[in-house]
Structures are given as structure tokens and as C-alpha cells.
CSV table of C-alpha atoms and ligand atoms in Angstrom, one decimal:
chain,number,residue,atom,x,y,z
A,201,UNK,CA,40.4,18.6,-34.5
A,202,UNK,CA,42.9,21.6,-33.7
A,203,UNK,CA,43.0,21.9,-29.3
A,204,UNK,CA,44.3,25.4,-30.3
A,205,UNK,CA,43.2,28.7,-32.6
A,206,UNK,CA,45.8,31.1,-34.0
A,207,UNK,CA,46.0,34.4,-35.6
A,208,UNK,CA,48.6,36.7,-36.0
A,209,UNK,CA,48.1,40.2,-37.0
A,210,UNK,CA,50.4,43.5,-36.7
A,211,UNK,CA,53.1,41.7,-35.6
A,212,UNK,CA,51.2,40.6,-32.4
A,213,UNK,CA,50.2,36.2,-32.4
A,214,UNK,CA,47.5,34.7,-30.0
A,215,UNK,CA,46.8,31.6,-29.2
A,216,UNK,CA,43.5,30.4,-28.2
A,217,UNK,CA,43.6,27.3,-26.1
A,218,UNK,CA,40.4,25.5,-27.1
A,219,UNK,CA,39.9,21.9,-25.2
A,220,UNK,CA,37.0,22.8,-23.4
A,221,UNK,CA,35.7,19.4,-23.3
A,222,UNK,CA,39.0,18.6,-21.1
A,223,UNK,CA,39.0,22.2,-19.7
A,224,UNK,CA,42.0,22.9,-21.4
A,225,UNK,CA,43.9,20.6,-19.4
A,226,UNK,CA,48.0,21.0,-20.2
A,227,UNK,CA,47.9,17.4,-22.0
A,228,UNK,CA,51.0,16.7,-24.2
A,229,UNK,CA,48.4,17.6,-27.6
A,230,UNK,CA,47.4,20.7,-25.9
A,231,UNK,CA,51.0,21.9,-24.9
A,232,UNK,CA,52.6,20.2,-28.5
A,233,UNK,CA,50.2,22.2,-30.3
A,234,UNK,CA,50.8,25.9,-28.1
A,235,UNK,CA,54.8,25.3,-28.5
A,236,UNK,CA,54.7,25.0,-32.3
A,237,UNK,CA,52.6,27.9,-32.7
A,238,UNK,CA,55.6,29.6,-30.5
A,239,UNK,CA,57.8,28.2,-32.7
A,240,UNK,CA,55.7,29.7,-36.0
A,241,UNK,CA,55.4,33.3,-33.9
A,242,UNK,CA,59.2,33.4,-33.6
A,243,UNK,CA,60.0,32.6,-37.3
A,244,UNK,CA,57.5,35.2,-38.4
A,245,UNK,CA,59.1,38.0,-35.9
A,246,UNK,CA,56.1,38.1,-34.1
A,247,UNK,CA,56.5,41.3,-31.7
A,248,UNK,CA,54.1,40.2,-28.4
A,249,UNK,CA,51.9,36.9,-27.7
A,250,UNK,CA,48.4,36.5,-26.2
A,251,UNK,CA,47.6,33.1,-24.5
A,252,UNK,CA,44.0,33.0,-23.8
A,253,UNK,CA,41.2,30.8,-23.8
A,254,UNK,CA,37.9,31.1,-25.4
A,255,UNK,CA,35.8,34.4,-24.1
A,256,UNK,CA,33.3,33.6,-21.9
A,257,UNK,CA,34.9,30.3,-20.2
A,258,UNK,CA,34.9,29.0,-16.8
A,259,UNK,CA,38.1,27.4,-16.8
A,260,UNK,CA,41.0,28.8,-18.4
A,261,UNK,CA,43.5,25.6,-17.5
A,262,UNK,CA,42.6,22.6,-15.3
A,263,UNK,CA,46.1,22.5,-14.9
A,264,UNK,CA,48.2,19.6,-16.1
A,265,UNK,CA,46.6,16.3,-17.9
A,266,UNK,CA,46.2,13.9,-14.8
A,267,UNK,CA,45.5,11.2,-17.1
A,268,UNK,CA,49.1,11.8,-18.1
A,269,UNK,CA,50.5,11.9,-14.8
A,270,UNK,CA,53.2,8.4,-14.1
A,271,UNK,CA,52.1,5.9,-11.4
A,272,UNK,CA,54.1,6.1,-8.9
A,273,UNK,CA,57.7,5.3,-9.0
A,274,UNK,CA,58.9,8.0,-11.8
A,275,UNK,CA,59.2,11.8,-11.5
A,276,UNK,CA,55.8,13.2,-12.6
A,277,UNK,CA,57.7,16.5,-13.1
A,278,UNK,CA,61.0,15.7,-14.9
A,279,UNK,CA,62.6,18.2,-16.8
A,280,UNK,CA,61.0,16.3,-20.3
A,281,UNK,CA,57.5,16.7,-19.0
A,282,UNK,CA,55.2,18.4,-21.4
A,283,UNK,CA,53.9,20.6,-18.5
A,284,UNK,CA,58.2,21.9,-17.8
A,285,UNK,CA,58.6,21.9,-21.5
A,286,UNK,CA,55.5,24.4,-21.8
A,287,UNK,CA,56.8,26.6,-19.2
A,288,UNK,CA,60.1,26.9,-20.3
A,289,UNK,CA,58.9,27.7,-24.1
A,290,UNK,CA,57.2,31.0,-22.7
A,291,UNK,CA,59.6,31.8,-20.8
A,292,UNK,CA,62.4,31.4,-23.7
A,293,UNK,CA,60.1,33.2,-26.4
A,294,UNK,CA,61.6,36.3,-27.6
A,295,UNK,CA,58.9,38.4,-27.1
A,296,UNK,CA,56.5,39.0,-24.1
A,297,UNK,CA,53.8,36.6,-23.9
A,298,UNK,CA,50.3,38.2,-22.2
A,299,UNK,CA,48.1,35.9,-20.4
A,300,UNK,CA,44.8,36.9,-21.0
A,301,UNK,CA,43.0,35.0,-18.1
A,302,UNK,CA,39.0,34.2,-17.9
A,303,UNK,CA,37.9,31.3,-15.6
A,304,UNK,CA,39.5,29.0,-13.1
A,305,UNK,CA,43.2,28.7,-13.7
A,306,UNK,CA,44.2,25.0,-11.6
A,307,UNK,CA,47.7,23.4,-10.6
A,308,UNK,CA,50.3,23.8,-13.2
A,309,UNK,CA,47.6,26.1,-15.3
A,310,UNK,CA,48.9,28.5,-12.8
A,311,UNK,CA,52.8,28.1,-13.3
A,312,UNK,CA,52.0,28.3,-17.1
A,313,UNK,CA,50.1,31.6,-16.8
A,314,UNK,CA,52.7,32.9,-14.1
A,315,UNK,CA,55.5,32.0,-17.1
A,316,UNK,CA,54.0,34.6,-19.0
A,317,UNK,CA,55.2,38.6,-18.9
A,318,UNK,CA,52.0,40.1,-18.4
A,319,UNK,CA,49.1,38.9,-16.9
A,320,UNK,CA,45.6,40.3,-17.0
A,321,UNK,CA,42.6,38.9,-15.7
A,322,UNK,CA,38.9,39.4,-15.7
A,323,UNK,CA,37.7,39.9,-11.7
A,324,UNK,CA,36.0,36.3,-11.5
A,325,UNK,CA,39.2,34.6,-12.1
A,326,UNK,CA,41.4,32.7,-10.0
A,327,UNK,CA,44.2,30.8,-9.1
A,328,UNK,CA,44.5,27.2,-7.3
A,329,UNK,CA,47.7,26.0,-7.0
A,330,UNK,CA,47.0,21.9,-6.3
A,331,UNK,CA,50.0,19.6,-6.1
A,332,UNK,CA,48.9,19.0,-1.9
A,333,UNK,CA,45.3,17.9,-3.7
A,334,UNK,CA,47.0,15.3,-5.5
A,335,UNK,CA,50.0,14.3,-3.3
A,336,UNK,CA,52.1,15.6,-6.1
A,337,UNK,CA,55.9,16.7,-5.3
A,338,UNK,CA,56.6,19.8,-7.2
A,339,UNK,CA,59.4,20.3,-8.7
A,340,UNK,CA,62.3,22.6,-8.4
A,341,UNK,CA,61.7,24.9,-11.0
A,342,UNK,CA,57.7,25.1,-10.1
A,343,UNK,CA,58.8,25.9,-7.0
A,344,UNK,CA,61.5,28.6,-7.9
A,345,UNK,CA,58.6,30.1,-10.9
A,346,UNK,CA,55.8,30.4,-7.5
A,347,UNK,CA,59.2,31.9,-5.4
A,348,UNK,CA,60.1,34.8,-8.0
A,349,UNK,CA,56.2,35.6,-8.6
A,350,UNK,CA,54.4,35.3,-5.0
A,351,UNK,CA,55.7,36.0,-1.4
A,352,UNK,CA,56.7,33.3,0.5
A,353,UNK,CA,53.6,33.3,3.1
A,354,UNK,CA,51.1,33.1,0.3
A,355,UNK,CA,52.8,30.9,-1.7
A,356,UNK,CA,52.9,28.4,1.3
A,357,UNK,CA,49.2,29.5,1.9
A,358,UNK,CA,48.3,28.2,-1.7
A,359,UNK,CA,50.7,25.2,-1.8
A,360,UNK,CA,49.7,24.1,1.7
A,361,UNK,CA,45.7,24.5,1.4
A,362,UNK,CA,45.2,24.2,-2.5
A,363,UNK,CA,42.6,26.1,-2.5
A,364,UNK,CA,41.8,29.3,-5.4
A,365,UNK,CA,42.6,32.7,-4.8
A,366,UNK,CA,40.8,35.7,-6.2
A,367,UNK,CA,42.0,38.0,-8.7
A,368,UNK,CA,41.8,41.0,-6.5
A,369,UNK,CA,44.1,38.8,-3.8
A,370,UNK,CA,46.7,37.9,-6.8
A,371,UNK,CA,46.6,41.9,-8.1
A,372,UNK,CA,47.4,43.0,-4.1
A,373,UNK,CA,50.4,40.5,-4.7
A,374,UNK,CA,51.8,41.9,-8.2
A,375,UNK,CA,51.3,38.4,-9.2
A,376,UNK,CA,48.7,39.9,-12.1
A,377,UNK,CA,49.2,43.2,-13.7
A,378,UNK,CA,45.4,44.6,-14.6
A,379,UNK,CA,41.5,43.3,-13.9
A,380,UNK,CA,39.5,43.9,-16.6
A,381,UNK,CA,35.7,43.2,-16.8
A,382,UNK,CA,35.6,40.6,-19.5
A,383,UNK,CA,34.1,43.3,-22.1
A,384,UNK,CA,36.5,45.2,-22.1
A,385,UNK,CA,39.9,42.5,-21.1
A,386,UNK,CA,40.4,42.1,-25.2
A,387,UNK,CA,40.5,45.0,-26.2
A,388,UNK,CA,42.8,46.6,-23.3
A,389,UNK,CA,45.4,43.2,-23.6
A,390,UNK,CA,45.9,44.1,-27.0
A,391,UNK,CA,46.3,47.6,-26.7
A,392,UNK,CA,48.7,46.8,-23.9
A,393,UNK,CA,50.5,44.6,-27.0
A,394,UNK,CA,50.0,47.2,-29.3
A,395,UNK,CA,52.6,49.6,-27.1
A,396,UNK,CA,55.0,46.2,-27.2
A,397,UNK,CA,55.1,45.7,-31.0
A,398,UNK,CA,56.4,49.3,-31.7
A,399,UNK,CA,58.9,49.3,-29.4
A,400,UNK,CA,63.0,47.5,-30.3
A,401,UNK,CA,62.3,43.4,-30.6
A,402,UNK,CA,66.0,43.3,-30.0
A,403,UNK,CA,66.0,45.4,-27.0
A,404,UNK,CA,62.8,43.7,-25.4
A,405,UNK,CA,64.2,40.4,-26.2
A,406,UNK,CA,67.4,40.5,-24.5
A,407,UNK,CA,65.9,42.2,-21.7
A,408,UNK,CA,63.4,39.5,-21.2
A,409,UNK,CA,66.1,37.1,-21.6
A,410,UNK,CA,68.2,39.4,-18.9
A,411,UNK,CA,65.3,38.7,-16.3
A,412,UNK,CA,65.3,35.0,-16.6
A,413,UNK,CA,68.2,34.3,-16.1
A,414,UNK,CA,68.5,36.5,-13.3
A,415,UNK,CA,65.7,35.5,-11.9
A,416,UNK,CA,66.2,31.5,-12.4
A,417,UNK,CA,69.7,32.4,-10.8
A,418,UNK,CA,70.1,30.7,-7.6
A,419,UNK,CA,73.4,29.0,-5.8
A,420,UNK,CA,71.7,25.5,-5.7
A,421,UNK,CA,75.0,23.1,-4.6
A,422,UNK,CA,74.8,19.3,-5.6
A,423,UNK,CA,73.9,18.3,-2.3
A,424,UNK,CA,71.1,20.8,-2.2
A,425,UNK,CA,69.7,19.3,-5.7
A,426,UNK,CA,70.2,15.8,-4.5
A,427,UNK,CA,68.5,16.5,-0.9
A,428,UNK,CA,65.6,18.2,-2.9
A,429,UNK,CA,65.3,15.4,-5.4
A,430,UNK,CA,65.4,12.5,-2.7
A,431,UNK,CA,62.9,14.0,-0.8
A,432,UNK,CA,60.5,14.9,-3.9
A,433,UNK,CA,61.2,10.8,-4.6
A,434,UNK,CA,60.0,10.0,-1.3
A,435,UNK,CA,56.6,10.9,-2.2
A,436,UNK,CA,56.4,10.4,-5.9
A,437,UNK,CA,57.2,6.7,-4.4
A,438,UNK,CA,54.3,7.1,-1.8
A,439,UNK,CA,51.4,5.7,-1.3
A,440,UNK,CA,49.9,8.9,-0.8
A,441,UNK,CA,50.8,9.6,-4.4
A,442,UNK,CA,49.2,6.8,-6.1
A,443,UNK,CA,46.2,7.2,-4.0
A,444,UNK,CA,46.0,10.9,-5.5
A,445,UNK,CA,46.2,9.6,-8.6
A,446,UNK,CA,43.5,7.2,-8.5
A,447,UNK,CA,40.8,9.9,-6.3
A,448,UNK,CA,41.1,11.6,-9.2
A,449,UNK,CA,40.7,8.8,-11.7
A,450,UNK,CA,37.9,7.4,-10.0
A,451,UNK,CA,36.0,10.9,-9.2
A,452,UNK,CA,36.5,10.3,-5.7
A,453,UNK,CA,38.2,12.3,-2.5
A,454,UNK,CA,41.7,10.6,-1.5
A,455,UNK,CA,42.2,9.2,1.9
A,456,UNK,CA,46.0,10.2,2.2
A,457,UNK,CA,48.0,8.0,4.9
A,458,UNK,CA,51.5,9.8,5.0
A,459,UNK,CA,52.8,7.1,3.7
B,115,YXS,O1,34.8,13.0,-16.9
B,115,YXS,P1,35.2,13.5,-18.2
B,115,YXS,O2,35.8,12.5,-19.1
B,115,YXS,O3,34.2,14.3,-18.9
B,115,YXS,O4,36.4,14.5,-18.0
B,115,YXS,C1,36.2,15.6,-17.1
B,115,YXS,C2,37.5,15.7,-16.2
B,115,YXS,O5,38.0,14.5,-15.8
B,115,YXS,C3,38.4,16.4,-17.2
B,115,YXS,N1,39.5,17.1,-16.5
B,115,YXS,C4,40.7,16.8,-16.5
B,115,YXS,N2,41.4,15.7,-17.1
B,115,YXS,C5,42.7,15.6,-16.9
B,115,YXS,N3,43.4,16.5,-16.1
B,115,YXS,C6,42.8,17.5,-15.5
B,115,YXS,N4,43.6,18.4,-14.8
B,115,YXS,C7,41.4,17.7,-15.7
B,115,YXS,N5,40.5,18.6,-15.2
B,115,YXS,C8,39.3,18.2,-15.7
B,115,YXS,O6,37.6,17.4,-17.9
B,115,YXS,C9,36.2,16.9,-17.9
B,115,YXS,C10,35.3,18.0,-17.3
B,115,YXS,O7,35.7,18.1,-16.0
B,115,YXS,P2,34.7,18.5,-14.9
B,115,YXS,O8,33.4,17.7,-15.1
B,115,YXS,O9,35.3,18.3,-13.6
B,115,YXS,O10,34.4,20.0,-15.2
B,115,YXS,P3,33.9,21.1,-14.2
B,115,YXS,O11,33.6,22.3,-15.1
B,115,YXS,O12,32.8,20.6,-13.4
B,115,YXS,O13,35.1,21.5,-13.2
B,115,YXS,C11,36.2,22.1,-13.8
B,115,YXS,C12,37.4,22.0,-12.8
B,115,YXS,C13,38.6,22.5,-13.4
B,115,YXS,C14,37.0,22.7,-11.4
B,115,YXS,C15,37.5,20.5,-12.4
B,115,YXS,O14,37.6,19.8,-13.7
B,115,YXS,C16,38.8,20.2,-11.7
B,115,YXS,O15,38.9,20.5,-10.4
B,115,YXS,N6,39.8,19.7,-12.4
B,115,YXS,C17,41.1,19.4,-11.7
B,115,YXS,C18,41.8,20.7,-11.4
B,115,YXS,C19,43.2,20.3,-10.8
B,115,YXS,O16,43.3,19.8,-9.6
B,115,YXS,N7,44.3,20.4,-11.5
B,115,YXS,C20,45.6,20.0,-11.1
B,115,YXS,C21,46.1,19.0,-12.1
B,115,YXS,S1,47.7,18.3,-11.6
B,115,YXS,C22,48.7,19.6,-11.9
B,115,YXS,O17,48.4,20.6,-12.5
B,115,YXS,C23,50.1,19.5,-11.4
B,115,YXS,C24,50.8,18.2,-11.6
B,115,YXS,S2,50.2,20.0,-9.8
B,115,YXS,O18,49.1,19.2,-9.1
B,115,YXS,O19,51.5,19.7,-9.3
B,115,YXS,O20,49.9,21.4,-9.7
């Protein structure tokens, strides 16, 4: 059974993620199936993107598939991992992709909705960002995607507690662009993609690709990276890790050690 519904009409695609049974959590089916439907908008010229989940739903992402997740010992966040490989497909897509957001949106759930262009969300949404729940590292480019969308305190605020934000909090922020009560979200998002689609592909595409580039441009040296990376492998090594892991597994709190 399909973990996605697509349609495509006047030049505009959406993609419906539909694992509700998993809560749409970013497992490599989910995110394989939402990349070659990219893939099938950009070979059909498709102008602007909506990623949604079903109307109505309490979560729009759970965030990455924990059942996914390595033991400890191997970079949970490598530049190969299905959750990175998501990101950067939204953010490489020719054409502006709007997240139209209902529900809970939970740990990499909210680097994959801040990926997108344009973000609009009903007022009972929000945003967790989780990797302190799990004992998780983030990676580099996470990091740098929560840096170019959301000031530093509030970022640290987030990171450091894990706990959800409310839409109105995230709109005071710029990190979303509209609330929308959820009957009338649909039919402003694609009115707001209906003023994309008639407007240059060419000239929106190189200017999206303009901002990413820019914004992803940072002077990181080699010791920098390496610093970064041995201290990420510090705790994808831990104890601490693992034990995240398994709390989760099990349906229990962890009992981190520092360690
Ligand atoms: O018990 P069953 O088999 O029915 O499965 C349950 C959950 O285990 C499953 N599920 C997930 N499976 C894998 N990865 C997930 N992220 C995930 N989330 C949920 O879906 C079934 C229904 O879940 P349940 O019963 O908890 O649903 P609910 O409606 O009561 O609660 C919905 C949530 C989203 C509040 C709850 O499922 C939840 O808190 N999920 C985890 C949210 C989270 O911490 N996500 C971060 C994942 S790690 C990640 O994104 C990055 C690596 S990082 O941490 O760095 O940001």
C-alpha cells in the first residue's frame, strides 16, 4: 500500500504523506516514496509543490523512523541517511515546495518542513525539535537548516528542552509564513501556489537555488568539521545514546547518565 498520495494539476504537484498508522514517521519507504514523486514533479515541469498530510490529522511527521535509527557506534545522521537525503531533495527542487502543516510536527519532521519555501500552518500546530529526547547528536547541516530559519536563543530553547512550540510562537519568529484555520489552509496554500505557477520557472529556480547556496554558505575549516564530528561521535558512541534508543523502543522514559 502507497505511504504517499499524488496529484498534480495546473502545473502545481502535492504530495500527501499518508502513514498515519506510523504517524508519518520519515522512514526510508516514506522518504523513497516523497523523493520520486520529486523526481516525477521535476520531469513534468511542475511549477510549485505542496507537502501535506491528510486534513484533519494530529500529527503531521513524528519525525525520523526511530526504528531506523543505528545502535550506537555509527552516525545516525550521515550524509546517506534517508532523513538528510529528504532534506536536501526539497531543498534542491526547482520549484518552491509549500508545507502545508496540520498536527504535531516532531524531530527531523521539523527540519523537513523547515526545508521547504513556504510554510503555512493551521493555529493548533506545532513544532518539537527532539534530538536532546533521544540523546541524538544532530548533525551539521540540521544544525545550519535550524540556524538560517530560527534565532539563536530559540533554537537553543527548542534543542535544549525538546519540547513543541505553537504556531503563533513559530509565526512571531518568520519561521512560518501564514496561520490558517484548517478550513480554509487548502484553499489559501494553493492560491498562494497559484501566484507561483504563473510567474518565470527559470527565474524562480535559479533564485531558489541563489538562496541555498548562500544560505548553506559558511567558512567551516577542516579542523572545525573534524572538532564538530568528534564531538557528535562522542555521543552517538554513548551510553546515553543507546539508552535513548531503547526508551523509545521499549515505551519507556530514558534514564540518561552522561555517559
Ligand atoms: O506502537 P506502535 O507499533 O503502534 O507504533 C506507534 C509508535 O511507535 C509509532 N511512532 C514511531 N515509530 C518510529 N519513529 C517515530 N518517530 C515514531 N513516532 C511514532 O507510531 C505508532 C503510533 O504512535 P503513538 O501511539 O505514540 O501515537 P500518538 O498519537 O499517541 O502520539 C503521536 C506522537 C508523535 C506524539 C508520538 O508518537 C511521539 O512522541 N512520537 C515520537 C516523536 C519524536 O520524538 N520524534 C523524533 C524522532 S528522532 C528524529 O526525528 C531525529 C533523529 S532527532 O531526534 O534528531 O530530531
Amino acid at each position: 500500500m502507497p505511504l504517499i498520495l499524488t496529484e498534480t494539476q495546473d502545473a502545481i504537484g502535492t504530495i500527501v504523506m499518508n502513514h498515519l498508522q506510523k504517524r508519518n514517521a520519515l522512514s526510508e519507504a516514506l522518504i523513497g516514496e516523497i523523493t520520486t514523486a520529486l523526481e516525477c514533479f521535476r520531469e513534468q515541469g511542475i511549477r510549485a509543490a505542496v507537502l501535506r498530510a491528510p486534513a484533519g490529522v494530529k500529527v503531521w511527521s513524528a519525525g525520523h523512523d526511530v526504528s531506523e535509527l543505528p545502535d550506537r557506534g555509527r552516525d545516525p545522521l550521515g550524509w546517506g541517511d534517508s532523513l538528510r537525503v529528504l532534506v536536501r531533495a526539497i531543498q534542491e527542487f526547482p520549484a518552491p515546495v509549500i508545507a502545508l502543516i496540520e498536527g504535531g510536527v516532531w524531530g527531523g519532521g521539523c527540519e523537513v518542513a523547515m526545508a521547504c519555501d513556504i510554510l503555512v500552518a493551521t493555529p493548533e500546530a506545532t513544532f518539537a525539535i527532539t534530538p536532546a529526547k533521544l540523546g541524538v547528536p544532530y548533525n551539521l547541516g540540521g544544525i545550519l537548516t535550524l540556524m538560517n530559519m530560527i534565532p539563536l536563543p530559540v533554537a537553543k530553547e527548542m534543542l535544549f528542552t525538546a519540547q513543541p512550540i505553537p504556531t503563533a510562537q513559530a509565526l512571531n519568529l518568520g519561521v512560518i509564513n501564514y496561520i490558517k484555520p484548517a478550513d480554509e489552509i487548502e484553499s489559501f496554500v494553493y492560491g498562494l501556489a497559484g501566484q507561483i505557477v504563473v510567474n518565470s520557472p527559470l527565474s524562480i529556480a535559479v533564485m531558489k537555488e541563489e538562496l541555498r547556496l548562500l544560505a548553506s554558505a559558511r567558512t567551516v575549516t577542516p579542523e572545525l568539521f573534524e572538532r564538530i564530528q568528534g564531538l557528535r561521535r562522542v555521543v552517538y558512541d554513548s551510553h546515553d545514546y543507546q539508552e535513548g534508543l531503547n526508551a523509545f523502543r521499549e515505551k519507556r522514559k530514558p534514564r540518561f547518565r552522561g555517559e
